[in-house]
CSV table of C-alpha atoms and ligand atoms in Angstrom, one decimal:
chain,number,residue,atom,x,y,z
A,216,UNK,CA,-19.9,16.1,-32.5
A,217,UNK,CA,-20.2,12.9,-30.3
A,218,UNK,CA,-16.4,12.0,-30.2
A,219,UNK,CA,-15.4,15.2,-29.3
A,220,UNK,CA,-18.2,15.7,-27.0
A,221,UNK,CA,-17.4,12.4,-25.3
A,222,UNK,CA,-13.8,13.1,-25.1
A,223,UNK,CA,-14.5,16.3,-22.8
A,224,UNK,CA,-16.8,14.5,-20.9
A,225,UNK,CA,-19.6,16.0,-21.3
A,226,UNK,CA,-21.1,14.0,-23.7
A,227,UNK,CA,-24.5,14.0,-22.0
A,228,UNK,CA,-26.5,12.8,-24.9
A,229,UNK,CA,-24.8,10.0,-26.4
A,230,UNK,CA,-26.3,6.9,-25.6
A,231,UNK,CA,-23.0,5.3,-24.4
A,232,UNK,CA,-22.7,7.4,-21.9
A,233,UNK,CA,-25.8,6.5,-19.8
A,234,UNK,CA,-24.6,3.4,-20.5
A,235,UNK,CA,-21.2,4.1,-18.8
A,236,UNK,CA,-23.0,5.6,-16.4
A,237,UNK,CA,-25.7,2.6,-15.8
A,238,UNK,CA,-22.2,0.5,-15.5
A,239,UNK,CA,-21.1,2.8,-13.3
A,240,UNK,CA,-24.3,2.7,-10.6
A,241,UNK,CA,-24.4,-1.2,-11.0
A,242,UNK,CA,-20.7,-1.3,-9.8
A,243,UNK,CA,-21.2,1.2,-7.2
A,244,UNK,CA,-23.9,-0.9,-5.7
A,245,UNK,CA,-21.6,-4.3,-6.0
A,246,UNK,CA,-19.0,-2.8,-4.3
A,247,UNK,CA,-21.5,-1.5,-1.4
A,248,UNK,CA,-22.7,-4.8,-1.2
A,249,UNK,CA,-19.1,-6.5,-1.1
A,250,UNK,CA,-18.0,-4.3,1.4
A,251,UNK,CA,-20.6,-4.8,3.7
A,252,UNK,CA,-21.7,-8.9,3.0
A,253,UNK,CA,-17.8,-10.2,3.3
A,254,UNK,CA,-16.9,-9.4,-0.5
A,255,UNK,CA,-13.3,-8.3,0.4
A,256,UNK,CA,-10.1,-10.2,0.9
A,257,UNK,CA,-7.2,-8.8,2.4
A,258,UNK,CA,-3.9,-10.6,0.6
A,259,UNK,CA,-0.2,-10.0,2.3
A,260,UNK,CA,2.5,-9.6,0.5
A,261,UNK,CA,5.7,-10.3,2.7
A,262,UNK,CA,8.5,-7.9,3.5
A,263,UNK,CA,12.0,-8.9,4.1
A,264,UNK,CA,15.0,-7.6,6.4
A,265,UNK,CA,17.6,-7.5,3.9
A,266,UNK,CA,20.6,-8.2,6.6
A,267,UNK,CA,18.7,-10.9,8.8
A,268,UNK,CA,16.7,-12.6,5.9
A,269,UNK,CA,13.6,-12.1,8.7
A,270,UNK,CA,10.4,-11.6,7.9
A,271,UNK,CA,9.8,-8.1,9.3
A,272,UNK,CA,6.5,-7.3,7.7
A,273,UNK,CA,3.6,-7.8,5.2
A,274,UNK,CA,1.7,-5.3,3.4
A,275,UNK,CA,-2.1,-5.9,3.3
A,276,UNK,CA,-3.8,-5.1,-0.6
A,277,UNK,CA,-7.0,-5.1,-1.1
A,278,UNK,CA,-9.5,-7.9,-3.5
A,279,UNK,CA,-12.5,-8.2,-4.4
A,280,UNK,CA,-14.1,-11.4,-5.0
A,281,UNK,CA,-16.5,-10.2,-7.7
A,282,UNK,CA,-19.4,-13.2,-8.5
A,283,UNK,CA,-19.0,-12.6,-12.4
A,284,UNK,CA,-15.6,-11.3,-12.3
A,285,UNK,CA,-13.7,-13.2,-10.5
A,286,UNK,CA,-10.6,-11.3,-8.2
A,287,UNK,CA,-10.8,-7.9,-9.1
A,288,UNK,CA,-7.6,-6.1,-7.9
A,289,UNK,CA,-7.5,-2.6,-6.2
A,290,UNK,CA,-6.6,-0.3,-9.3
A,291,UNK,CA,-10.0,-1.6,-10.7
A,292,UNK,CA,-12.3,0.1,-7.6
A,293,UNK,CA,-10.4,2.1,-5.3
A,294,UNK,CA,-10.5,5.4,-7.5
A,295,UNK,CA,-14.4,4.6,-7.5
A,296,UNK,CA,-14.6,3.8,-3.7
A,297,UNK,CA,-12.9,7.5,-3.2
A,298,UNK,CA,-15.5,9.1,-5.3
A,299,UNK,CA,-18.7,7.7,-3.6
A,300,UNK,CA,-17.0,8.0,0.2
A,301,UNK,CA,-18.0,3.8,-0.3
A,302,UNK,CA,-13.4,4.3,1.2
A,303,UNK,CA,-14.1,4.9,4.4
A,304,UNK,CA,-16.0,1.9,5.2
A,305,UNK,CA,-14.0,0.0,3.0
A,306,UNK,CA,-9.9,1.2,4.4
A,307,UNK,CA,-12.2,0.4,7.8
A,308,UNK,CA,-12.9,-2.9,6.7
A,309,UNK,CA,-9.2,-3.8,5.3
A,310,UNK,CA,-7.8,-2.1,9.1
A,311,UNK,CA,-10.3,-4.5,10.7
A,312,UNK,CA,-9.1,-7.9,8.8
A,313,UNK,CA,-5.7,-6.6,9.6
A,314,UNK,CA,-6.0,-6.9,13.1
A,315,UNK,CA,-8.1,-9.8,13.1
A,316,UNK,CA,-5.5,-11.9,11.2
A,317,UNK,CA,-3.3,-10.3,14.1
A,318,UNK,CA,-5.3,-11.5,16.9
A,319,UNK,CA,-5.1,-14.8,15.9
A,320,UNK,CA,-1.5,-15.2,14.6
A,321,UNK,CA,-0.8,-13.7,18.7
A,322,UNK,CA,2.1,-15.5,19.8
A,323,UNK,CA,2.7,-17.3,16.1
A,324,UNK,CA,5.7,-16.5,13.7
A,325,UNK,CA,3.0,-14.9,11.8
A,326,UNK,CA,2.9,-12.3,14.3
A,327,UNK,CA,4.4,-9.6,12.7
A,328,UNK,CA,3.1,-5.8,12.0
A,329,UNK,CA,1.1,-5.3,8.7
A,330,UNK,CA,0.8,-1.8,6.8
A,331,UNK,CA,-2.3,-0.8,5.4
A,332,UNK,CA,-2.6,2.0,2.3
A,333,UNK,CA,-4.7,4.7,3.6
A,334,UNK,CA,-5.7,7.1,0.4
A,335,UNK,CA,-6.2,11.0,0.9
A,336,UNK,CA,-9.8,10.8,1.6
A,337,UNK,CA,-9.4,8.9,4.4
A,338,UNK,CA,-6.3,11.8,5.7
A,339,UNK,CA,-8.9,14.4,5.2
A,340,UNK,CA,-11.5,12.5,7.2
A,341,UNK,CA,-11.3,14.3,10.8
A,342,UNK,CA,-12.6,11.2,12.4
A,343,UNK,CA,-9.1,9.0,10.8
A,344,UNK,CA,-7.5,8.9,14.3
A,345,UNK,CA,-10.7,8.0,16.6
A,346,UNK,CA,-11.9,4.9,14.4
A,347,UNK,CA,-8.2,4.0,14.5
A,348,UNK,CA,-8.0,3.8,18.3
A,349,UNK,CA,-11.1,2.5,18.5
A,350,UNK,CA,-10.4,-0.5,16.1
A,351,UNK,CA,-7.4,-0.7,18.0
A,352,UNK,CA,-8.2,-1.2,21.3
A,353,UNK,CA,-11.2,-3.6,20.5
A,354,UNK,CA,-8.9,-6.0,18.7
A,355,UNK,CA,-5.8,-5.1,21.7
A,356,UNK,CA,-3.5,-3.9,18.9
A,357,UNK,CA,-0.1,-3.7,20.3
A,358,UNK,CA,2.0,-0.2,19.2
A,359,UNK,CA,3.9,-0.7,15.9
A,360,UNK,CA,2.0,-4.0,14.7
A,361,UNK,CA,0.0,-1.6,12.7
A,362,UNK,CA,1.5,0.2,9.8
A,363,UNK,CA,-0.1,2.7,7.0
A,364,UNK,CA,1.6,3.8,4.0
A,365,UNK,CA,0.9,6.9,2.0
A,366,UNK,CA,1.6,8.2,-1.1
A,367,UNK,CA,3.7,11.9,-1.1
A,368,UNK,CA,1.2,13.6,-3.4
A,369,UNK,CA,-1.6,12.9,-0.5
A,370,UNK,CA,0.9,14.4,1.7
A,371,UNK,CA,1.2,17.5,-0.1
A,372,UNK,CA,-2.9,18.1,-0.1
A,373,UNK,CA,-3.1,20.0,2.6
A,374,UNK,CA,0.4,19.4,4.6
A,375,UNK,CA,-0.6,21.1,8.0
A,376,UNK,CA,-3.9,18.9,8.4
A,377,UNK,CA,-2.1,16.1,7.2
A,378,UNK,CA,1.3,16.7,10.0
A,379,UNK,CA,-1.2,17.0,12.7
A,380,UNK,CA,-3.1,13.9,11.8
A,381,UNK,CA,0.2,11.6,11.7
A,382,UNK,CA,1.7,12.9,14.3
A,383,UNK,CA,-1.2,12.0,16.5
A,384,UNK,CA,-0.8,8.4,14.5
A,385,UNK,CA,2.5,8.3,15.5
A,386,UNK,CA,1.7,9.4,19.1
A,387,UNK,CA,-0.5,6.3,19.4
A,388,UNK,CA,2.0,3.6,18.0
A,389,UNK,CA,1.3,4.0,14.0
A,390,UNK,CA,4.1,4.4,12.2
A,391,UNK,CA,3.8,5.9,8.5
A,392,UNK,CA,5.7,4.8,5.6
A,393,UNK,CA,5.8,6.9,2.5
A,394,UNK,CA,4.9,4.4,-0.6
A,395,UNK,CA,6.1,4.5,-4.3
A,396,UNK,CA,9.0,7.5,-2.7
A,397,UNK,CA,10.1,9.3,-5.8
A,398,UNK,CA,7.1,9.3,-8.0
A,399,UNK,CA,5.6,12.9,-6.3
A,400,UNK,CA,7.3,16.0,-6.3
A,401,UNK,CA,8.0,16.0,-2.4
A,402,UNK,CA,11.4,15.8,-1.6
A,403,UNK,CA,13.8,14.0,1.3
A,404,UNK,CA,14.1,17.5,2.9
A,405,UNK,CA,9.9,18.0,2.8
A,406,UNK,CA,9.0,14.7,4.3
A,407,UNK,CA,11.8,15.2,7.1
A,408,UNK,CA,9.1,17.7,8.5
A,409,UNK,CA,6.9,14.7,8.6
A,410,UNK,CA,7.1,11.8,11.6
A,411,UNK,CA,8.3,9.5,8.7
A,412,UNK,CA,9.5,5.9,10.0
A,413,UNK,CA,10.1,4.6,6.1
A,414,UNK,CA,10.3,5.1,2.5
A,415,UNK,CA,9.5,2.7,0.2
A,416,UNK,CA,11.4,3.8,-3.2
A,417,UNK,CA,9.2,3.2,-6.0
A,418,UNK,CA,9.5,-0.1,-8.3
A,419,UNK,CA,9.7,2.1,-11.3
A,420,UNK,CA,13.0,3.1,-10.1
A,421,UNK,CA,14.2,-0.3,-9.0
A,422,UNK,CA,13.3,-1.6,-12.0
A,423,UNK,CA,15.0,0.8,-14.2
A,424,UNK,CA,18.5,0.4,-12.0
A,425,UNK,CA,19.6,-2.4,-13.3
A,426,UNK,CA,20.1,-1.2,-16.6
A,427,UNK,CA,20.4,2.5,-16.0
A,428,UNK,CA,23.3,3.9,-14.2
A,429,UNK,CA,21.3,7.1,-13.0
A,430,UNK,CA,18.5,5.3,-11.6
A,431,UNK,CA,20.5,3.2,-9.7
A,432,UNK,CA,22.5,6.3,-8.5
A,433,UNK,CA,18.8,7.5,-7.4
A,434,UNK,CA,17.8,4.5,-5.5
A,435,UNK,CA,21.9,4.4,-3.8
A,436,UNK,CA,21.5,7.8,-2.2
A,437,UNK,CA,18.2,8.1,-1.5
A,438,UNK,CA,18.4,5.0,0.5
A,439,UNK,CA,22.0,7.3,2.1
A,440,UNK,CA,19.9,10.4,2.7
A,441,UNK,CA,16.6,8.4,4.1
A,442,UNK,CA,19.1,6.8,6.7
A,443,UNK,CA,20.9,10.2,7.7
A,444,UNK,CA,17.2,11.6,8.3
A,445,UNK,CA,16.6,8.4,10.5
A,446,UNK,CA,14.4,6.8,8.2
A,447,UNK,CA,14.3,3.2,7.5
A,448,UNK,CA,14.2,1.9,3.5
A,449,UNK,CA,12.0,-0.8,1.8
A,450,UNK,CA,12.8,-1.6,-2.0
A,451,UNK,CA,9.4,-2.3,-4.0
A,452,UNK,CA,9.1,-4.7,-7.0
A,453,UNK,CA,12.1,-6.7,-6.2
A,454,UNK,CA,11.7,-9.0,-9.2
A,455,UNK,CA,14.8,-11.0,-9.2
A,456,UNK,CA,18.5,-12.6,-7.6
A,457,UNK,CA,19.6,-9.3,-9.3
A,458,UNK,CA,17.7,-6.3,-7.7
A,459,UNK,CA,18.4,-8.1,-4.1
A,460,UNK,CA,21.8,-8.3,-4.5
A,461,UNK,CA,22.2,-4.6,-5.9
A,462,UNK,CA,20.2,-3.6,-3.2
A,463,UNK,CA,21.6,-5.2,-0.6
A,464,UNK,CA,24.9,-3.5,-1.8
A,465,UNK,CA,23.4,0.2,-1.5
A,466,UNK,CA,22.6,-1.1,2.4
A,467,UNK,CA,18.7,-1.1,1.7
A,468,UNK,CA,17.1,-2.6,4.6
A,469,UNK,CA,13.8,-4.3,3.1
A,470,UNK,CA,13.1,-6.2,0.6
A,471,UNK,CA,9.4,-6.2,-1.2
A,472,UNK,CA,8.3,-8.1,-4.4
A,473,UNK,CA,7.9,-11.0,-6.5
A,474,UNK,CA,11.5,-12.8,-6.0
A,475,UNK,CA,10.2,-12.9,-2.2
A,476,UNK,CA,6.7,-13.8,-3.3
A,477,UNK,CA,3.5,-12.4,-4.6
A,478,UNK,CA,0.7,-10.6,-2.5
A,479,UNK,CA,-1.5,-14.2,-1.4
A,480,UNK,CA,-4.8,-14.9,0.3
A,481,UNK,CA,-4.5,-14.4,4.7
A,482,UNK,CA,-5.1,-18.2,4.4
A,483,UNK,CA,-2.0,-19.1,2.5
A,484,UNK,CA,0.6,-16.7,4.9
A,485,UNK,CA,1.0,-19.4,7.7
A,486,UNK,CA,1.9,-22.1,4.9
A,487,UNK,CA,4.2,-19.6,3.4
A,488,UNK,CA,6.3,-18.2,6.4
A,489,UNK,CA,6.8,-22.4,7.3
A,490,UNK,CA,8.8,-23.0,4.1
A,491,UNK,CA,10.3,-19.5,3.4
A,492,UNK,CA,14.0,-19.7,3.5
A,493,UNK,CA,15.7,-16.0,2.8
A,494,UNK,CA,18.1,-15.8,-0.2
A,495,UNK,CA,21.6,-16.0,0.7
A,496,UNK,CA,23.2,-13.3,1.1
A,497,UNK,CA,26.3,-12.4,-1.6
A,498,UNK,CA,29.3,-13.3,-0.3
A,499,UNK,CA,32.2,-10.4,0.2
A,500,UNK,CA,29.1,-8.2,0.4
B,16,C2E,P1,1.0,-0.2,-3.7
B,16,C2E,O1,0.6,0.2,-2.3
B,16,C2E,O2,2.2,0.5,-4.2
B,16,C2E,O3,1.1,-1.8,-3.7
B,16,C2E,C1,2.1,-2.5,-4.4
B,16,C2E,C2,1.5,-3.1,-5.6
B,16,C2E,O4,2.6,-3.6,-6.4
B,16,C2E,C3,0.5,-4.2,-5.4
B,16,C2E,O5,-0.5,-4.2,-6.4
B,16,C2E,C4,1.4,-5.4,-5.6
B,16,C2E,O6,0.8,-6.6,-6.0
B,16,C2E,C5,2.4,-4.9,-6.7
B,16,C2E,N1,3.7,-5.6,-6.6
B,16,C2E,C6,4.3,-6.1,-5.5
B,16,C2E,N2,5.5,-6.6,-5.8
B,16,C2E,C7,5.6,-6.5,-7.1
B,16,C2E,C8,6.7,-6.8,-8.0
B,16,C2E,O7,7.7,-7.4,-7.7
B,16,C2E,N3,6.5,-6.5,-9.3
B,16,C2E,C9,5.4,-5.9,-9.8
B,16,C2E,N4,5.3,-5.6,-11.1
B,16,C2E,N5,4.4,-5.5,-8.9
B,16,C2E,C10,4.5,-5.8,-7.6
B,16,C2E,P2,-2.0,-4.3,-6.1
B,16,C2E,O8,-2.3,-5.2,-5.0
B,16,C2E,O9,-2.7,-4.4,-7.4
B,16,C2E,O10,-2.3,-2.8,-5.5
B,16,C2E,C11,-2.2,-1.7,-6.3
B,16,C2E,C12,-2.4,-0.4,-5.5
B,16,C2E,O11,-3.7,-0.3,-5.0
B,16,C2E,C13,-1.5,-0.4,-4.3
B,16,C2E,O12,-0.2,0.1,-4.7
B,16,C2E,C14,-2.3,0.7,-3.5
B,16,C2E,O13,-1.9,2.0,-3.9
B,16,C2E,C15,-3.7,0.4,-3.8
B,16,C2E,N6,-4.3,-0.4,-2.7
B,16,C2E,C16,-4.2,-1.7,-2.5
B,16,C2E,N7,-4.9,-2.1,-1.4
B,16,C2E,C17,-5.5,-0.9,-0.9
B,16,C2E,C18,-6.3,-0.6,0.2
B,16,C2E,O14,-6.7,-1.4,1.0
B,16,C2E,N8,-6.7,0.7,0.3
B,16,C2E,C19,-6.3,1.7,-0.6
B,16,C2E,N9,-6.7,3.0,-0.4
B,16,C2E,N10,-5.5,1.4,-1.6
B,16,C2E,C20,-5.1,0.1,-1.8
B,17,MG,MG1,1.4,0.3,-0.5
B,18,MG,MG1,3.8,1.1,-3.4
B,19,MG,MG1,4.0,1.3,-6.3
């Protein structure tokens, strides 16, 4: 019973699935080569203060400029990358072009700090922290200009290992931000245990607000109960005029997503922060 088999995965004798897995090696191999021949691009995608209109950050994603393909986009490799260890090299690669964009935007508007997503396998890595300050202090990385985000479920792993780890981060001038906040099972009071600097509430929930009034009572007092625990708050997937000036009225302090502008090329940033102008801000507000 191939379907069947297939469906359980362990459909070792159907022919499509050495083919899968012939697909699989090829890709594995591409990705190696990327990673290590100057594959990658780093995009930013800008981050707003909602009260100054200030560009107060960018976050750095991941591409891959695939030969054939074209731009292949993170969700398409990073699960892959975590399962061959090909991520260490790789979140060491995106920390790198971080700080080199960094070194030369010293002293430029562009200056400002960039956060990086780390995934769990590089949190259970012991030597996280080391290549860290060592990339660091090679490329004279001032504290707080770099950033990482991290998901709660990778938080809840192995919570010990991972407190030790970012509080060391922390120690050395890293600051952590929880990303897509609401979508694990953690809660406010959990993370407070945790050197947390941000949340970033998930676009699911941002996007639902507008047209559901329990959503938008979710983003309003998680944004109240991230500032009593000293955190700061980033919105994700703002979209439009609308999910600004909502969230600007629960006093959200960030502002991330396509009404601000999409994630672009490290080339394209300087161009952008020249003609940016921040949305006005509601009046009576
Ligand atoms: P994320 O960290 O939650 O990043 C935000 C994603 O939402 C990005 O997708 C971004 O393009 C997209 N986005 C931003 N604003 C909007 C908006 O207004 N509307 C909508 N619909 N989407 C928006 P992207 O670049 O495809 O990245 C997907 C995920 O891949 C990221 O989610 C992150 O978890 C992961 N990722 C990206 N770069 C890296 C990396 O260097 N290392 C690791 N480990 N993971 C990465
Ligand atoms: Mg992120
Ligand atoms: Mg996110
Ligand atoms: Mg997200």
């Amino acid at each position: 019973n191939h379907a069947r088999m297939h469906h359980l995965g362990y459909a070792v004798f159907d022919p499509s699935y050495s083919h899968a897995q012939a697909a699989r090696l090829v890709m594995i191999g591409e990705l190696r080569h990327a990673i290590e021949n100057n594959g990658l691009r780093l995009y930013l995608q800008p981050k707003i203060d909602m009260r100054s209109g200030a560009v107060c950050g960018a976050e750095g994603l991941v591409r891959w400029m695939h030969e054939k393909r074209g731009i292949v986009g993170p969700n398409e490799f990073i699960a892959l990358a975590e399962q061959t260890m090909l991520i260490k090299p790789l979140t060491e690669w995106v920390i790198d072009a971080a700080l080199r964009l960094q070194q030369e935007w010293l002293h430029t508007r562009c200056a400002v700090p960039i956060a990086i997503n780390l995934s769990a396998v590089n949190l259970r890595d012991a030597g996280l922290p080391e290549a860290l300050r060592a990339l660091r202090t090679e490329r004279g990385s001032a504290r707080g200009m770099l950033e990482i985000e991290l998901t709660e479920s990778m938080l809840m792993e192995d919570a010990e290992h991972a407190l030790q780890v970012l509080a060391g981060l922390r120690d050395d001038g890293v600051p952590l931000h929880i990303d897509d906040f609401g979508t694990g099972y953690s809660s406010l009071s959990y993370l407070s245990r945790l050197p947390v600097d941000c949340i970033k509430i998930d676009r699911s929930f941002v996007n639902d607000m507008l047209h559901n009034e329990n959503a938008a009572r979710i983003v309003r007092s998680t944004i109240d109960l991230a500032h009593d625990l000293g955190c700061k708050v980033v919105a994700e997937g703002v979209e439009s005029r609308e999910h600004w000036d909502r969230l600007a009225s629960f006093g959200c302090d960030i502002a991330q997503g396509f009404f601000i502008a999409k994630p672009m090329a490290a080339q394209d940033f300087p161009g952008w922060m020249e003609a940016f102008q921040a949305p006005q801000m509601p009046s009576g507000a």
